[in-house]
Amino acid sequence: MARIDGKYEVVEERSQSGGQTIYSVRADALPGAEVGELLRLSWFEVAAPDERNAFHRYRTALKALAPAGLADVVARPGAYYAVWREVPGTPLAAFQMQPVKNEAALSALRDLAARLAVQGFALMDADIVMDGDTPQIAFLTPATRTPQEAESLSAAALTPINQGKVRRQRPPRSVWTWIPGLACLVGAAYFGAQAAQIYLNPPVADVPAVLGQPAQAAADRLATLGYRVQYAEGDERGAALGAVIAQEPGGGSTLHLGRLITLTVNNPPTLTVPRLEEQTLDQAKAALGENFLKLGSVSSVDGALSGTPKGRVVAQLPAPGAVIRRGQSVRLLISTGVSVQQTWLPDLRGLPFDDARDLVRRAGLTVTTVKPESSDSAQNTVLRQSPAAFTKVDSGSPVTLVVAQTRYQAPVVSPPPLPVPPLPLPPALPTPDQTPGSGGVDSGSPAAQPEFAPTTPGDTSPATPVPSTPTPSTPTGSPPATSTPVVPATPVPETPTTPPPTSPTPATPESPTSTTPAAPPPTAVRTVPMTYTFPGNLPDGTTEIVVRDEDGERVILPATDSAQLRGAVARRDDVSVRGNYTFTVRVNGQDYATFGP
């Protein structure tokens, strides 16, 4: 026959689950068991550290629970097992079927379930045998549960067991159980007699006088001596609010302890606080006396904020119109006069506007005017300030800042040169070669050329062309002309002393009297885009944009409120222009900025 650990003879293998095998064995010699007694041995396969730790927790739980059926437990390398013996009694299933259960048995079963839950076991993990009213653990199966899970499972298992009738357990009665009751009865009779004696014939003491004392303090003093106290309301001028103005019985009289003493407390009717502001201190005292009020603390404050003259009331507490009791005090704040505090500004030039404004505010001043000015300095930096740096001024005075605004330079556009008209020429004159009677100039001869008078060196007068005087031939049969008419040349505009061209090329006119030069061809119309971003500091008023070109000036953005245009972008892609052009931004009719292509 196979043996386990050299001590247990294996009879049969009963079951195997996971790493646990249960055998029926017989022991050679075992404390608490007879030789040859049939036992149940649970053999555990332990190879990994986790399995070894789990068995050690199982063995610790067995030692804490001390099951009645546990005969032996071994934990050493190569041998991890527990030996169980049979426990006589009623199985838990048979106990559950009983129609009437003892209260002591149910209570013991609940206690055992709580002990199992602490170790991480539930009732269904153990074989429970009822030995009378005592539950015993005959076998415990290893389990891995938290105490909360085990407690929840045990509560579910106890629910059907608790059903049915329960036989209440009555403690046995003896003579000694009557002794505490008798002692209580004797003590009650004694103390009752003493209380009756004290109530019917209490001791007598002198009543202290508590007039003028606060009601609470007076009541505490009387209660300490053994008297009962009740309050009544009264009204007495000159007495403090809440003070005792009468007591019954009076001070110095004798009275049995425990008797009632009535205290009358000063509680005058309410009244309205008068207005004391702007009055002198003497006037305020008189007004308070007329209303049966007292003057409280008097404090001095600067009257600059309220503009109150020196010696006058700035404020009062409680405020005018408040409801208080007669005899209460009113606190006053008296003005020390209006004193203006002075301050000064540092040099703000070169600072950004936001930083300069913060310094102005810290100095107790206010920026009231901001003037933009075109400058080469950075945008929105301070150029000048008023008042000047380190000049003492009154707090709250206005400050004017002049901030830089980036200059705008219109793009330089070089206009193309204008066409020069041809030099004007005099009308054609008859030549000597013309035959008399022809009545005109030969169409085949060139036009007469103007002659220029010689210029003397050093002469600064402009050269004046001198027309030649041709001598016409006398026609046959006609009398000679008595005088020859001279046709004056068309005057030439004055020019600096520059030698005239020696060989000007005249234009041949269509008629002898045509001297007007030909007009240059017109410039074509084209479409250009326009984009402009209005600055955030655009001056107030109305703003418009116009375009100027060869056709003149016209509005492309009508007059609009400047507040609506600050930071906005004006854009058009269909502006028709002719020749050179520029765009001009006008604010309130004045040119503000100019831009172009």
Coordinates of C-alpha atoms in Angstrom, one line a residue:
M1 CA 0.0 0.0 0.0
A2 CA 1.2 3.5 -0.8
R3 CA 2.1 5.8 2.1
I4 CA 2.1 9.5 2.4
D5 CA 5.0 11.2 4.4
G6 CA 5.7 7.8 5.9
K7 CA 2.8 8.2 8.3
Y8 CA -0.4 7.7 6.4
E9 CA -1.5 4.6 4.6
V10 CA -3.5 5.4 1.5
V11 CA -6.8 3.6 1.3
E12 CA -8.2 5.2 -1.8
E13 CA -8.2 8.4 -3.8
R14 CA -11.5 10.2 -3.3
S15 CA -11.3 13.2 -5.5
Q16 CA -8.9 15.6 -7.4
S17 CA -9.5 19.2 -8.2
G18 CA -6.9 21.6 -9.5
G19 CA -3.8 21.2 -7.4
Q20 CA -5.6 19.4 -4.5
T21 CA -6.1 15.6 -4.1
I22 CA -8.2 14.1 -1.3
Y23 CA -7.3 10.7 -0.1
S24 CA -8.8 8.3 2.5
V25 CA -6.0 7.3 4.7
R26 CA -5.3 5.4 8.0
A27 CA -2.8 6.8 10.5
D28 CA -0.3 4.8 12.4
A29 CA -0.3 7.1 15.4
L30 CA -1.9 10.5 15.5
P31 CA -2.8 12.7 18.5
G32 CA -6.5 12.8 19.0
A33 CA -7.1 9.9 16.6
E34 CA -7.1 6.1 17.2
V35 CA -4.6 3.9 15.4
G36 CA -6.2 2.7 12.1
E37 CA -8.9 5.4 12.2
L38 CA -10.1 6.3 8.7
L39 CA -9.1 9.9 8.0
R40 CA -9.3 12.4 5.1
L41 CA -6.1 13.9 3.8
S42 CA -5.9 16.9 1.4
W43 CA -2.6 16.8 -0.6
F44 CA -1.6 20.1 -2.3
E45 CA 0.7 20.3 -5.3
V46 CA 3.0 23.2 -4.6
A47 CA 5.6 24.1 -7.1
A48 CA 5.5 27.9 -7.7
P49 CA 6.1 30.6 -5.1
D50 CA 2.4 31.8 -5.5
E51 CA 1.2 28.3 -4.7
R52 CA 3.4 28.1 -1.7
N53 CA 2.2 31.5 -0.4
A54 CA -1.4 30.5 -0.9
F55 CA -0.9 27.3 1.2
H56 CA 0.8 29.3 4.0
R57 CA -2.3 31.6 4.1
Y58 CA -4.5 28.6 4.2
R59 CA -2.5 27.1 7.1
T60 CA -2.6 30.5 9.0
A61 CA -6.4 30.5 8.6
L62 CA -6.7 27.0 10.0
K63 CA -4.6 27.9 13.0
A64 CA -6.8 31.0 13.7
L65 CA -10.1 29.1 13.2
A66 CA -9.0 25.9 15.1
P67 CA -11.5 23.6 13.3
A68 CA -12.7 20.6 15.4
G69 CA -12.0 18.3 12.5
L70 CA -8.4 19.3 11.8
A71 CA -6.0 16.5 12.9
D72 CA -2.7 17.7 11.4
V73 CA -1.4 20.3 8.9
V74 CA 2.1 20.0 7.4
A75 CA 4.0 22.6 5.3
R76 CA 7.5 21.7 4.3
P77 CA 9.3 21.4 0.9
G78 CA 7.8 18.4 -0.9
A79 CA 5.0 17.9 1.6
Y80 CA 2.0 20.3 1.8
Y81 CA -1.1 18.6 3.3
A82 CA -3.9 18.7 5.9
V83 CA -5.5 15.8 7.7
W84 CA -9.1 15.8 8.8
R85 CA -11.0 13.5 11.1
E86 CA -14.7 12.9 11.3
V87 CA -16.7 15.2 13.6
P88 CA -20.0 13.8 15.1
G89 CA -23.1 16.0 15.0
T90 CA -25.9 17.2 12.7
P91 CA -24.9 18.5 9.3
L92 CA -25.8 22.1 8.5
A93 CA -28.2 21.0 5.8
A94 CA -30.2 18.9 8.2
F95 CA -30.1 21.7 10.8
Q96 CA -31.6 24.1 8.2
M97 CA -34.6 21.7 7.7
Q98 CA -35.6 21.8 11.3
P99 CA -38.9 23.6 11.9
V100 CA -37.8 25.2 15.2
K101 CA -34.3 26.3 15.8
N102 CA -32.7 27.5 19.0
E103 CA -31.8 31.2 19.2
A104 CA -28.4 30.2 20.7
A105 CA -27.6 28.0 17.7
L106 CA -28.4 30.7 15.2
S107 CA -26.3 33.2 17.1
A108 CA -23.3 30.9 17.3
L109 CA -23.7 30.2 13.6
R110 CA -23.6 33.9 12.8
D111 CA -20.5 34.3 14.9
L112 CA -18.8 31.5 13.0
A113 CA -19.7 33.1 9.7
A114 CA -18.1 36.3 10.9
R115 CA -14.9 34.5 11.9
L116 CA -14.7 32.8 8.6
A117 CA -15.2 36.1 6.7
V118 CA -12.3 37.7 8.5
Q119 CA -10.0 34.9 7.1
G120 CA -11.5 35.2 3.6
F121 CA -13.9 32.1 3.8
A122 CA -17.7 31.8 3.4
L123 CA -20.0 29.3 5.0
M124 CA -20.2 27.2 1.8
D125 CA -16.4 26.8 1.9
A126 CA -16.7 24.8 5.1
D127 CA -18.4 21.5 6.2
I128 CA -20.4 22.7 9.2
V129 CA -21.6 20.2 11.8
M130 CA -24.0 21.3 14.6
D131 CA -22.9 19.8 18.0
G132 CA -26.0 20.7 19.9
D133 CA -26.2 24.5 19.6
T134 CA -22.4 24.8 18.8
P135 CA -21.3 24.8 15.1
Q136 CA -18.1 22.9 14.4
I137 CA -15.9 23.0 11.3
A138 CA -15.4 19.4 10.0
F139 CA -13.5 20.4 6.8
L140 CA -12.4 23.7 5.1
T141 CA -11.8 24.0 1.4
P142 CA -9.1 26.6 0.4
A143 CA -10.6 29.7 -1.2
T144 CA -9.4 33.1 -2.4
R145 CA -11.9 35.8 -1.4
T146 CA -11.8 39.2 0.1
P147 CA -13.5 39.6 3.5
Q148 CA -16.3 41.7 2.0
E149 CA -17.0 39.0 -0.6
A150 CA -17.0 36.3 2.0
E151 CA -19.3 38.2 4.3
S152 CA -21.8 38.8 1.4
L153 CA -21.8 35.1 0.5
S154 CA -22.3 34.0 4.1
A155 CA -25.2 36.4 4.6
A156 CA -26.9 34.9 1.6
A157 CA -26.4 31.4 3.0
L158 CA -27.8 32.4 6.4
T159 CA -31.0 33.8 5.0
P160 CA -32.8 30.4 4.5
I161 CA -31.3 29.1 7.8
N162 CA -32.9 32.0 9.8
Q163 CA -36.3 31.3 8.4
G164 CA -38.8 29.4 10.5
K165 CA -39.6 29.6 14.2
V166 CA -36.9 30.5 16.7
R167 CA -36.9 29.2 20.3
R168 CA -35.9 32.0 22.6
Q169 CA -33.4 31.2 25.2
R170 CA -34.4 32.0 28.8
P171 CA -31.6 32.5 31.4
P172 CA -31.8 30.3 34.5
R173 CA -33.3 32.0 37.5
S174 CA -31.7 32.0 40.9
V175 CA -31.9 33.9 44.2
W176 CA -29.0 36.2 43.2
T177 CA -31.0 37.6 40.4
W178 CA -33.3 39.4 42.8
I179 CA -30.5 41.2 44.7
P180 CA -29.9 44.0 42.2
G181 CA -33.6 44.8 42.0
L182 CA -34.0 44.9 45.7
A183 CA -31.0 47.2 46.0
C184 CA -32.4 49.6 43.4
L185 CA -35.8 49.7 45.2
V186 CA -34.2 50.5 48.5
G187 CA -32.1 53.3 47.0
A188 CA -35.0 54.8 45.3
A189 CA -37.0 54.9 48.5
Y190 CA -34.2 56.6 50.4
F191 CA -33.4 59.2 47.8
G192 CA -37.2 59.9 47.3
A193 CA -37.6 60.6 51.0
Q194 CA -34.6 63.0 50.9
A195 CA -36.0 64.8 47.9
A196 CA -39.4 65.2 49.5
Q197 CA -37.8 66.5 52.7
I198 CA -35.8 69.1 50.7
Y199 CA -38.8 70.1 48.6
L200 CA -41.2 70.4 51.5
N201 CA -38.7 72.1 53.8
P202 CA -35.9 73.6 51.6
P203 CA -33.0 75.6 53.2
V204 CA -33.3 79.4 53.4
A205 CA -30.7 81.8 51.9
D206 CA -30.2 85.5 51.4
V207 CA -31.2 86.8 48.0
P208 CA -28.3 88.9 46.5
A209 CA -29.0 92.3 44.9
V210 CA -28.5 92.2 41.1
L211 CA -29.8 95.7 40.1
G212 CA -27.9 97.4 37.3
Q213 CA -26.2 94.1 36.3
P214 CA -26.6 92.6 32.8
A215 CA -29.5 90.3 32.7
Q216 CA -27.5 87.2 31.8
A217 CA -24.9 87.7 34.5
A218 CA -27.6 88.3 37.1
A219 CA -29.5 85.1 36.1
D220 CA -26.3 83.0 36.2
R221 CA -25.5 84.3 39.8
L222 CA -28.9 83.5 41.1
A223 CA -29.0 80.1 39.4
T224 CA -25.7 79.2 41.0
L225 CA -27.2 79.8 44.4
G226 CA -30.1 77.5 43.6
Y227 CA -32.9 79.9 42.6
R228 CA -35.0 79.8 39.5
V229 CA -35.1 82.9 37.4
Q230 CA -37.7 84.4 35.0
Y231 CA -37.6 87.7 33.0
A232 CA -40.0 90.7 32.6
E233 CA -39.5 93.7 30.3
G234 CA -39.4 97.3 31.6
D235 CA -38.3 100.8 30.5
E236 CA -36.1 103.1 32.5
R237 CA -34.3 106.2 31.2
G238 CA -30.6 106.3 31.9
A239 CA -30.3 102.6 32.4
A240 CA -28.3 100.5 30.0
L241 CA -30.1 98.4 27.5
G242 CA -30.5 94.8 28.9
A243 CA -29.6 95.8 32.5
V244 CA -31.7 94.7 35.5
I245 CA -33.9 97.6 36.7
A246 CA -35.9 95.6 39.3
Q247 CA -36.0 92.2 41.0
E248 CA -38.7 90.4 43.1
P249 CA -38.0 89.5 45.9
G250 CA -35.5 92.3 46.4
G251 CA -31.9 92.0 47.3
G252 CA -31.2 91.2 51.0
S253 CA -34.4 89.3 51.6
T254 CA -34.4 85.6 52.6
L255 CA -36.0 82.9 50.4
H256 CA -36.0 79.2 50.2
L257 CA -33.7 77.7 47.7
G258 CA -35.4 76.6 44.5
R259 CA -38.0 79.4 44.7
L260 CA -38.6 81.7 41.7
I261 CA -37.0 85.2 41.4
T262 CA -38.3 87.7 38.7
L263 CA -35.9 90.1 37.1
T264 CA -37.2 93.1 35.2
V265 CA -34.8 93.9 32.3
N266 CA -34.6 97.4 30.6
N267 CA -35.9 97.0 27.1
P268 CA -37.1 100.5 25.9
P269 CA -39.1 101.0 22.7
T270 CA -37.3 101.4 19.4
L271 CA -36.6 104.8 17.8
T272 CA -35.1 106.1 14.6
V273 CA -31.5 107.4 14.4
P274 CA -31.4 111.1 13.4
R275 CA -29.3 112.4 10.5
L276 CA -26.0 113.8 11.9
E277 CA -23.9 114.3 8.7
E278 CA -22.6 117.8 7.9
Q279 CA -23.2 118.8 11.6
T280 CA -20.5 119.9 14.1
L281 CA -19.6 117.6 17.0
D282 CA -21.6 119.8 19.4
Q283 CA -24.7 119.8 17.2
A284 CA -24.4 116.0 16.9
K285 CA -24.2 115.6 20.7
A286 CA -27.3 117.8 21.2
A287 CA -29.3 115.8 18.6
L288 CA -28.3 112.5 20.2
G289 CA -29.3 113.8 23.7
E290 CA -32.7 114.8 22.4
N291 CA -33.3 111.3 21.1
F292 CA -32.0 109.6 24.3
L293 CA -29.0 108.2 22.5
K294 CA -25.4 108.1 23.5
L295 CA -22.3 109.3 21.7
G296 CA -20.0 106.4 20.8
S297 CA -16.5 106.5 19.5
V298 CA -15.4 109.5 17.4
S299 CA -12.8 109.0 14.7
S300 CA -11.1 111.6 12.4
V301 CA -10.9 111.0 8.7
D302 CA -9.8 113.0 5.6
G303 CA -12.7 114.9 4.1
A304 CA -11.2 115.2 0.6
L305 CA -13.3 112.3 -0.8
S306 CA -16.6 113.7 0.5
G307 CA -15.6 117.4 0.4
T308 CA -16.7 117.8 4.0
P309 CA -15.2 120.8 5.9
K310 CA -13.1 120.4 8.9
G311 CA -15.0 119.6 12.2
R312 CA -18.1 118.3 10.4
V313 CA -19.5 114.8 10.5
V314 CA -18.6 112.8 7.5
A315 CA -20.5 109.6 8.3
Q316 CA -22.3 107.9 11.2
L317 CA -22.9 104.3 12.4
P318 CA -25.8 103.3 12.6
A319 CA -26.8 105.2 9.4
P320 CA -29.6 107.7 9.5
G321 CA -33.1 106.1 9.6
A322 CA -31.8 102.9 11.3
V323 CA -34.0 101.5 14.1
I324 CA -32.2 101.1 17.5
R325 CA -33.1 101.1 21.2
R326 CA -33.0 104.1 23.4
G327 CA -29.7 104.4 25.2
Q328 CA -27.6 102.8 22.5
S329 CA -24.5 104.6 21.2
V330 CA -23.9 106.1 17.7
R331 CA -20.3 106.2 16.3
L332 CA -19.2 109.3 14.3
L333 CA -16.5 110.1 11.7
I334 CA -15.3 113.7 11.9
S335 CA -13.6 115.5 8.9
T336 CA -10.0 116.8 9.4
G337 CA -10.5 119.1 6.4
V338 CA -10.1 118.9 2.6
S339 CA -6.4 118.3 1.8
V340 CA -5.4 117.8 -1.8
Q341 CA -2.7 115.2 -2.3
Q342 CA -0.1 115.9 -5.0
T343 CA 1.7 113.5 -7.2
W344 CA 4.0 113.6 -10.3
L345 CA 4.7 111.7 -13.4
P346 CA 8.0 110.2 -14.6
D347 CA 9.4 110.8 -18.1
L348 CA 7.0 108.9 -20.4
R349 CA 8.7 109.7 -23.7
G350 CA 9.6 106.6 -25.7
L351 CA 7.3 104.3 -23.8
P352 CA 4.5 102.4 -25.5
F353 CA 1.1 104.0 -24.9
D354 CA -0.2 101.1 -22.8
D355 CA 2.8 101.2 -20.4
A356 CA 2.6 105.0 -20.2
R357 CA -1.2 104.8 -19.4
D358 CA -0.5 102.3 -16.6
L359 CA 2.1 104.6 -15.0
V360 CA -0.3 107.5 -15.2
R361 CA -3.0 105.5 -13.4
R362 CA -0.6 104.4 -10.7
A363 CA 0.3 108.0 -10.1
G364 CA -3.4 108.8 -9.4
L365 CA -3.9 110.7 -12.7
T366 CA -6.1 110.1 -15.7
V367 CA -5.3 110.2 -19.4
T368 CA -8.0 112.4 -20.9
T369 CA -6.5 113.3 -24.3
V370 CA -4.5 111.3 -26.8
K371 CA -3.2 113.2 -29.8
P372 CA -1.6 111.3 -32.8
E373 CA 1.3 112.9 -34.6
S374 CA 3.2 111.7 -37.6
S375 CA 6.7 110.7 -36.6
D376 CA 9.5 108.4 -37.5
S377 CA 9.3 106.9 -34.0
A378 CA 7.7 103.5 -33.4
Q379 CA 4.0 103.4 -33.7
N380 CA 2.0 104.4 -30.6
T381 CA 5.1 105.5 -28.6
V382 CA 4.8 108.6 -26.5
L383 CA 6.4 111.8 -28.0
R384 CA 5.3 114.4 -25.5
Q385 CA 3.4 114.6 -22.3
S386 CA 1.5 117.2 -20.4
P387 CA 2.1 117.8 -17.5
A388 CA 5.9 117.5 -17.9
A389 CA 7.9 114.9 -16.2
F390 CA 8.5 115.3 -12.4
T391 CA 6.1 118.3 -12.2
K392 CA 3.9 118.1 -9.0
V393 CA 0.2 118.2 -9.8
D394 CA -3.0 117.5 -7.8
S395 CA -4.3 113.9 -7.7
G396 CA -6.9 113.2 -10.4
S397 CA -5.6 115.9 -12.7
P398 CA -5.9 115.2 -16.5
V399 CA -3.0 114.1 -18.6
T400 CA -2.5 114.7 -22.3
L401 CA -0.2 112.3 -24.3
V402 CA 1.1 112.9 -27.9
V403 CA 1.7 109.5 -29.5
A404 CA 3.6 108.7 -32.7
Q405 CA 1.9 107.7 -35.9
T406 CA 3.9 106.2 -38.7
R407 CA 4.4 108.6 -41.6
Y408 CA 2.9 107.5 -45.0
Q409 CA 5.0 108.2 -48.1
A410 CA 3.1 108.0 -51.3
P411 CA 4.9 106.0 -54.0
V412 CA 7.0 108.1 -56.4
V413 CA 5.5 107.8 -59.9
S414 CA 7.5 109.4 -62.8
P415 CA 5.0 110.7 -65.3
P416 CA 5.9 110.1 -68.9
P417 CA 7.1 113.1 -71.0
L418 CA 4.3 115.1 -72.6
P419 CA 4.3 115.4 -76.4
V420 CA 5.9 118.6 -77.8
P421 CA 3.9 120.4 -80.4
P422 CA 5.6 121.3 -83.7
L423 CA 7.2 124.7 -84.1
P424 CA 4.6 127.2 -85.5
L425 CA 5.4 128.6 -88.9
P426 CA 4.4 131.8 -90.7
P427 CA 2.1 131.5 -93.7
A428 CA 3.6 131.0 -97.2
L429 CA 4.8 134.1 -99.1
P430 CA 4.9 134.6 -102.9
T431 CA 8.4 134.1 -104.4
P432 CA 10.0 136.1 -107.2
D433 CA 9.6 133.1 -109.5
Q434 CA 5.8 133.5 -109.4
T435 CA 4.4 134.8 -112.6
P436 CA 2.2 137.9 -112.4
G437 CA -1.4 137.1 -112.5
S438 CA -1.0 133.7 -111.0
G439 CA -2.7 135.0 -107.9
G440 CA -1.1 132.4 -105.5
V441 CA 1.9 130.4 -104.5
D442 CA 3.2 127.7 -106.7
S443 CA 2.2 124.4 -105.3
G444 CA 5.5 123.0 -106.3
S445 CA 7.7 125.5 -104.5
P446 CA 8.6 124.9 -100.8
A447 CA 7.1 127.1 -98.1
A448 CA 9.0 130.2 -97.1
Q449 CA 11.4 129.6 -94.2
P450 CA 11.7 132.1 -91.4
E451 CA 15.0 133.7 -90.8
F452 CA 16.5 134.4 -87.4
A453 CA 18.4 137.5 -86.6
P454 CA 22.0 137.0 -85.7
T455 CA 22.7 136.9 -82.0
T456 CA 25.5 139.0 -80.6
P457 CA 27.8 137.0 -78.2
G458 CA 26.9 137.8 -74.7
D459 CA 23.5 139.0 -75.6
T460 CA 20.9 137.4 -73.2
S461 CA 17.8 138.5 -75.1
P462 CA 16.0 135.7 -77.0
A463 CA 16.6 135.4 -80.6
T464 CA 13.8 136.9 -82.6
P465 CA 13.1 135.4 -86.0
V466 CA 13.1 138.0 -88.8
P467 CA 10.9 137.1 -91.8
S468 CA 12.4 137.6 -95.2
T469 CA 10.8 140.2 -97.5
P470 CA 10.5 138.8 -101.0
T471 CA 10.2 141.1 -103.9
P472 CA 7.3 140.0 -106.1
S473 CA 7.6 140.5 -109.8
T474 CA 5.5 143.1 -111.5
P475 CA 2.9 141.5 -113.8
T476 CA 2.7 142.6 -117.4
G477 CA 0.4 145.4 -118.2
S478 CA -0.1 146.3 -114.5
P479 CA 1.2 149.3 -112.7
P480 CA 4.0 148.6 -110.3
A481 CA 3.1 148.3 -106.7
T482 CA 3.8 151.4 -104.7
S483 CA 4.6 149.4 -101.5
T484 CA 5.3 145.8 -100.5
P485 CA 3.3 144.4 -97.5
V486 CA 5.3 142.5 -94.9
V487 CA 3.6 139.5 -93.2
P488 CA 4.7 139.2 -89.6
A489 CA 5.9 135.8 -88.3
T490 CA 4.0 134.1 -85.5
P491 CA 5.8 134.9 -82.3
V492 CA 7.7 132.1 -80.6
P493 CA 7.6 131.7 -76.8
E494 CA 10.5 133.0 -75.0
T495 CA 13.3 130.5 -74.3
P496 CA 16.6 130.8 -72.5
T497 CA 19.6 132.0 -74.6
T498 CA 20.1 128.9 -76.6
P499 CA 21.2 129.0 -80.2
P500 CA 18.2 128.4 -82.4
P501 CA 18.2 125.4 -84.7
T502 CA 19.8 126.3 -88.0
S503 CA 17.7 124.0 -90.1
P504 CA 14.2 123.6 -88.6
T505 CA 11.9 121.3 -90.4
P506 CA 8.6 123.1 -91.0
A507 CA 5.4 121.3 -91.2
T508 CA 3.5 121.9 -94.4
P509 CA 0.1 123.4 -93.5
E510 CA -2.9 122.4 -95.4
S511 CA -3.8 126.1 -95.9
P512 CA -1.8 129.3 -95.6
T513 CA -3.6 130.2 -92.3
S514 CA -3.5 126.9 -90.4
T515 CA -1.0 127.1 -87.4
T516 CA -2.6 124.9 -84.7
P517 CA -0.5 121.8 -83.7
A518 CA -2.0 118.3 -83.7
A519 CA -3.4 117.0 -80.2
P520 CA -1.7 113.9 -78.7
P521 CA -3.8 110.6 -78.7
P522 CA -5.9 110.0 -75.5
T523 CA -4.7 107.5 -72.7
A524 CA -6.8 104.3 -72.6
V525 CA -9.0 103.6 -69.5
R526 CA -8.0 100.6 -67.4
T527 CA -9.3 98.8 -64.2
V528 CA -7.1 98.6 -61.1
P529 CA -7.7 97.2 -57.6
M530 CA -7.7 99.2 -54.4
T531 CA -7.0 97.9 -50.8
Y532 CA -6.6 100.0 -47.7
T533 CA -6.6 99.0 -44.0
F534 CA -7.8 101.8 -41.7
P535 CA -5.7 102.3 -38.6
G536 CA -7.2 101.6 -35.1
N537 CA -6.6 105.3 -34.1
L538 CA -8.5 106.8 -37.0
P539 CA -9.7 110.3 -35.9
D540 CA -13.4 110.8 -35.1
G541 CA -15.7 112.2 -37.8
T542 CA -16.4 111.1 -41.3
T543 CA -14.0 109.3 -43.6
E544 CA -14.0 108.9 -47.4
I545 CA -11.6 107.7 -50.2
V546 CA -11.2 109.5 -53.5
V547 CA -9.2 108.7 -56.7
R548 CA -7.3 111.2 -58.8
D549 CA -6.3 110.6 -62.4
E550 CA -6.3 112.4 -65.8
D551 CA -10.0 112.6 -65.7
G552 CA -10.0 114.5 -62.4
E553 CA -11.2 113.4 -58.9
R554 CA -14.1 111.2 -57.9
V555 CA -15.3 109.4 -54.7
I556 CA -15.0 105.6 -54.5
L557 CA -15.9 105.2 -50.8
P558 CA -18.6 107.6 -49.6
A559 CA -18.3 109.5 -46.3
T560 CA -18.7 107.0 -43.4
D561 CA -18.5 107.3 -39.6
S562 CA -14.8 106.8 -38.6
A563 CA -15.9 104.6 -35.7
Q564 CA -17.2 102.0 -38.1
L565 CA -14.0 101.9 -40.1
R566 CA -11.3 101.6 -37.4
G567 CA -9.3 98.4 -38.1
A568 CA -11.5 97.6 -41.2
V569 CA -10.2 96.9 -44.7
A570 CA -11.6 98.7 -47.7
R571 CA -11.2 96.7 -50.9
R572 CA -12.4 97.2 -54.5
D573 CA -11.2 95.4 -57.6
D574 CA -13.1 97.5 -60.3
V575 CA -11.8 101.1 -60.0
S576 CA -11.6 102.6 -63.5
V577 CA -8.7 105.1 -64.0
R578 CA -7.0 106.8 -66.9
G579 CA -3.2 107.5 -66.9
N580 CA -1.4 108.0 -63.6
Y581 CA -3.6 107.8 -60.4
T582 CA -3.4 108.0 -56.6
F583 CA -5.9 107.3 -53.9
T584 CA -6.5 109.8 -51.0
V585 CA -8.1 109.1 -47.6
R586 CA -9.9 112.2 -46.2
V587 CA -11.1 112.7 -42.7
N588 CA -13.5 115.5 -42.1
G589 CA -12.6 116.9 -45.5
Q590 CA -8.8 117.0 -44.8
D591 CA -6.3 114.7 -46.5
Y592 CA -5.3 112.0 -44.0
A593 CA -3.3 109.5 -46.1
T594 CA -2.3 109.0 -49.8
F595 CA -1.4 105.7 -51.5
G596 CA -1.2 104.4 -55.0
P597 CA 0.2 101.6 -57.1

